[in-house]
PDB file of C-alpha atoms in Angstrom:
ATOM      1  CA  MET Y  28     114.848 168.385 135.481  1.00  0.00           C
ATOM      2  CA  SER Y  29     116.068 166.335 138.404  1.00  0.00           C
ATOM      3  CA  ARG Y  30     119.702 166.318 139.454  1.00  0.00           C
ATOM      4  CA  GLU Y  31     120.052 162.626 138.546  1.00  0.00           C
ATOM      5  CA  SER Y  32     118.596 163.221 135.083  1.00  0.00           C
ATOM      6  CA  GLU Y  33     120.982 166.125 134.553  1.00  0.00           C
ATOM      7  CA  GLN Y  34     123.960 163.982 135.591  1.00  0.00           C
ATOM      8  CA  GLN Y  35     122.847 161.196 133.263  1.00  0.00           C
ATOM      9  CA  ASN Y  36     122.585 163.639 130.350  1.00  0.00           C
ATOM     10  CA  ARG Y  37     126.071 164.963 131.075  1.00  0.00           C
ATOM     11  CA  ARG Y  38     127.491 161.437 131.040  1.00  0.00           C
ATOM     12  CA  MET Y  39     125.826 160.745 127.696  1.00  0.00           C
ATOM     13  CA  LEU Y  40     127.111 164.033 126.299  1.00  0.00           C
ATOM     14  CA  ARG Y  41     130.646 163.096 127.384  1.00  0.00           C
ATOM     15  CA  ALA Y  42     130.383 159.842 125.458  1.00  0.00           C
ATOM     16  CA  ARG Y  43     128.864 161.548 122.416  1.00  0.00           C
ATOM     17  CA  ASP Y  44     131.601 164.191 122.461  1.00  0.00           C
ATOM     18  CA  ALA Y  45     134.207 161.416 122.508  1.00  0.00           C
ATOM     19  CA  MET Y  46     132.482 159.867 119.476  1.00  0.00           C
ATOM     20  CA  ASP Y  47     132.532 163.240 117.702  1.00  0.00           C
ATOM     21  CA  ARG Y  48     136.245 163.722 118.408  1.00  0.00           C
ATOM     22  CA  GLN Y  49     137.376 160.176 117.693  1.00  0.00           C
ATOM     23  CA  TYR Y  50     134.923 159.118 114.959  1.00  0.00           C
ATOM     24  CA  ALA Y  51     137.712 157.613 112.843  1.00  0.00           C
ATOM     25  CA  ASP Y  52     139.056 155.469 115.700  1.00  0.00           C
ATOM     26  CA  PRO Y  53     137.711 152.016 116.464  1.00  0.00           C
ATOM     27  CA  LEU Y  54     135.218 152.774 119.235  1.00  0.00           C
ATOM     28  CA  ASP Y  55     133.300 150.063 121.030  1.00  0.00           C
ATOM     29  CA  ILE Y  56     130.488 150.008 123.545  1.00  0.00           C
ATOM     30  CA  PRO Y  57     132.674 149.001 126.531  1.00  0.00           C
ATOM     31  CA  ALA Y  58     134.959 152.007 125.957  1.00  0.00           C
ATOM     32  CA  LEU Y  59     132.045 154.419 125.507  1.00  0.00           C
ATOM     33  CA  ALA Y  60     130.209 153.030 128.534  1.00  0.00           C
ATOM     34  CA  ALA Y  61     133.387 153.537 130.578  1.00  0.00           C
ATOM     35  CA  ILE Y  62     133.528 157.185 129.467  1.00  0.00           C
ATOM     36  CA  ALA Y  63     129.915 157.600 130.612  1.00  0.00           C
ATOM     37  CA  HIS Y  64     130.575 155.627 133.849  1.00  0.00           C
ATOM     38  CA  VAL Y  65     127.653 153.242 133.291  1.00  0.00           C
ATOM     39  CA  SER Y  66     127.200 149.587 132.325  1.00  0.00           C
ATOM     40  CA  GLN Y  67     127.165 148.645 128.643  1.00  0.00           C
ATOM     41  CA  ALA Y  68     123.470 147.762 128.535  1.00  0.00           C
ATOM     42  CA  HIS Y  69     122.495 150.890 130.449  1.00  0.00           C
ATOM     43  CA  PHE Y  70     124.662 152.988 128.142  1.00  0.00           C
ATOM     44  CA  ILE Y  71     122.947 151.717 124.977  1.00  0.00           C
ATOM     45  CA  ARG Y  72     119.442 152.198 126.442  1.00  0.00           C
ATOM     46  CA  THR Y  73     120.177 155.637 127.846  1.00  0.00           C
ATOM     47  CA  PHE Y  74     122.010 156.880 124.764  1.00  0.00           C
ATOM     48  CA  ARG Y  75     119.088 155.880 122.564  1.00  0.00           C
ATOM     49  CA  ALA Y  76     116.563 157.481 124.916  1.00  0.00           C
ATOM     50  CA  THR Y  77     118.628 160.679 125.081  1.00  0.00           C
ATOM     51  CA  PHE Y  78     119.612 161.109 121.426  1.00  0.00           C
ATOM     52  CA  GLY Y  79     117.005 159.064 119.547  1.00  0.00           C
ATOM     53  CA  GLU Y  80     119.420 156.576 117.976  1.00  0.00           C
ATOM     54  CA  THR Y  81     121.792 153.866 119.093  1.00  0.00           C
ATOM     55  CA  PRO Y  82     125.463 154.699 119.693  1.00  0.00           C
ATOM     56  CA  HIS Y  83     126.444 152.561 116.702  1.00  0.00           C
ATOM     57  CA  ARG Y  84     124.062 154.388 114.359  1.00  0.00           C
ATOM     58  CA  TYR Y  85     125.170 157.782 115.675  1.00  0.00           C
ATOM     59  CA  LEU Y  86     128.814 156.903 115.026  1.00  0.00           C
ATOM     60  CA  GLN Y  87     127.982 155.644 111.520  1.00  0.00           C
ATOM     61  CA  ARG Y  88     126.126 158.862 110.760  1.00  0.00           C
ATOM     62  CA  ARG Y  89     129.035 161.003 111.992  1.00  0.00           C
ATOM     63  CA  ARG Y  90     131.435 159.017 109.818  1.00  0.00           C
ATOM     64  CA  VAL Y  91     129.169 159.388 106.773  1.00  0.00           C
ATOM     65  CA  GLU Y  92     128.805 163.135 107.386  1.00  0.00           C
ATOM     66  CA  ARG Y  93     132.580 163.499 107.440  1.00  0.00           C
ATOM     67  CA  ALA Y  94     132.870 161.359 104.312  1.00  0.00           C
ATOM     68  CA  MET Y  95     130.321 163.584 102.569  1.00  0.00           C
ATOM     69  CA  ALA Y  96     132.460 166.627 103.281  1.00  0.00           C
ATOM     70  CA  LEU Y  97     135.610 164.878 102.049  1.00  0.00           C
ATOM     71  CA  LEU Y  98     133.904 163.642  98.876  1.00  0.00           C
ATOM     72  CA  ILE Y  99     133.059 167.163  97.769  1.00  0.00           C
ATOM     73  CA  SER Y 100     136.112 168.996  99.105  1.00  0.00           C
ATOM     74  CA  THR Y 101     138.916 166.649  98.015  1.00  0.00           C
ATOM     75  CA  ASP Y 102     139.820 164.446  95.109  1.00  0.00           C
ATOM     76  CA  ARG Y 103     140.850 161.539  97.339  1.00  0.00           C
ATOM     77  CA  SER Y 104     139.648 158.102  96.324  1.00  0.00           C
ATOM     78  CA  ILE Y 105     136.440 156.756  97.810  1.00  0.00           C
ATOM     79  CA  THR Y 106     138.378 153.859  99.341  1.00  0.00           C
ATOM     80  CA  ASP Y 107     140.828 156.264 100.992  1.00  0.00           C
ATOM     81  CA  ILE Y 108     137.969 158.351 102.384  1.00  0.00           C
ATOM     82  CA  CYS Y 109     136.224 155.191 103.591  1.00  0.00           C
ATOM     83  CA  MET Y 110     139.269 154.131 105.589  1.00  0.00           C
ATOM     84  CA  SER Y 111     140.073 157.626 106.878  1.00  0.00           C
ATOM     85  CA  VAL Y 112     136.635 158.121 108.437  1.00  0.00           C
ATOM     86  CA  GLY Y 113     136.752 154.843 110.340  1.00  0.00           C
ATOM     87  CA  PHE Y 114     135.128 152.196 108.154  1.00  0.00           C
ATOM     88  CA  SER Y 115     137.165 149.036 107.666  1.00  0.00           C
ATOM     89  CA  SER Y 116     135.181 147.729 104.680  1.00  0.00           C
ATOM     90  CA  LEU Y 117     134.330 149.543 101.467  1.00  0.00           C
ATOM     91  CA  GLY Y 118     131.160 147.453 101.129  1.00  0.00           C
ATOM     92  CA  THR Y 119     129.913 148.418 104.590  1.00  0.00           C
ATOM     93  CA  PHE Y 120     130.797 152.044 103.916  1.00  0.00           C
ATOM     94  CA  SER Y 121     128.920 152.110 100.600  1.00  0.00           C
ATOM     95  CA  ARG Y 122     125.854 150.357 102.035  1.00  0.00           C
ATOM     96  CA  THR Y 123     125.733 152.625 105.097  1.00  0.00           C
ATOM     97  CA  PHE Y 124     126.332 155.737 102.969  1.00  0.00           C
ATOM     98  CA  ARG Y 125     123.435 154.795 100.679  1.00  0.00           C
ATOM     99  CA  GLU Y 126     121.116 154.090 103.654  1.00  0.00           C
ATOM    100  CA  ILE Y 127     121.833 157.486 105.228  1.00  0.00           C
ATOM    101  CA  VAL Y 128     122.256 159.732 102.171  1.00  0.00           C
ATOM    102  CA  GLY Y 129     120.096 157.952  99.619  1.00  0.00           C
ATOM    103  CA  GLU Y 130     122.796 157.574  96.978  1.00  0.00           C
ATOM    104  CA  SER Y 131     126.168 155.897  96.629  1.00  0.00           C
ATOM    105  CA  PRO Y 132     129.388 157.789  97.432  1.00  0.00           C
ATOM    106  CA  LYS Y 133     130.212 157.910  93.710  1.00  0.00           C
ATOM    107  CA  GLU Y 134     126.774 159.295  92.825  1.00  0.00           C
ATOM    108  CA  TYR Y 135     127.016 161.810  95.669  1.00  0.00           C
ATOM    109  CA  ARG Y 136     130.405 163.075  94.486  1.00  0.00           C
ATOM    110  CA  ALA Y 137     129.152 163.406  90.894  1.00  0.00           C
ATOM    111  CA  ALA Y 138     126.025 165.306  91.976  1.00  0.00           C
ATOM    112  CA  HIS Y 139     127.892 167.836  94.139  1.00  0.00           C
ATOM    113  CA  PRO Y 140     130.528 170.071  92.611  1.00  0.00           C
ATOM    114  CA  HIS Y 141     133.871 170.594  94.302  1.00  0.00           C
ATOM    115  CA  VAL Y 142     133.422 173.305  96.951  1.00  0.00           C
ATOM    116  CA  GLY Y 143     137.033 173.741  98.005  1.00  0.00           C
ATOM    117  CA  THR Y 144     136.686 177.518  98.376  1.00  0.00           C
ATOM    118  CA  VAL Y 145     133.748 177.315 100.776  1.00  0.00           C
ATOM    119  CA  PRO Y 146     134.608 176.859 104.480  1.00  0.00           C
ATOM    120  CA  THR Y 147     134.150 173.251 105.587  1.00  0.00           C
ATOM    121  CA  HIS Y 148     131.557 174.046 108.264  1.00  0.00           C
ATOM    122  CA  PHE Y 149     129.325 175.672 105.628  1.00  0.00           C
ATOM    123  CA  SER Y 150     129.628 172.812 103.147  1.00  0.00           C
ATOM    124  CA  MET Y 151     128.949 170.277 105.905  1.00  0.00           C
ATOM    125  CA  ALA Y 152     125.834 172.191 106.997  1.00  0.00           C
ATOM    126  CA  TRP Y 153     124.561 172.475 103.402  1.00  0.00           C
ATOM    127  CA  THR Y 154     125.105 168.818 102.623  1.00  0.00           C
ATOM    128  CA  ARG Y 155     124.032 167.273 105.938  1.00  0.00           C
ATOM    129  CA  PRO Y 156     121.573 164.409 105.442  1.00  0.00           C
ATOM    130  CA  ARG Y 157     118.037 165.288 106.391  1.00  0.00           C
TER     131      ARG Y 157
END
């Protein structure tokens, strides 16, 4: 791997790590591109080439993964979970959840029993979308 390629990967990892940490915050491409120290267009192209999906889709998937964990580990309302993971619209959340998981948040919660006694990292690994 060339030095430039390694540096580029590190910049993309910095941006992805920021997305992982701040998934519930409103993140936009200009802010993420600034973290990676590249232009917006270059950031989108490079992120997709590096991780196999666009930054927007990655962030949606992270938010849905967190919502999945909250749906089975808490009794919070679906709307509350939707807002707490960073979605601003229940309709967008439900549509995105169904696209990624294959069922609605309500169906997902009904199909998976409450696993409050299992550590979160285990339940997230078991229920991660494939």
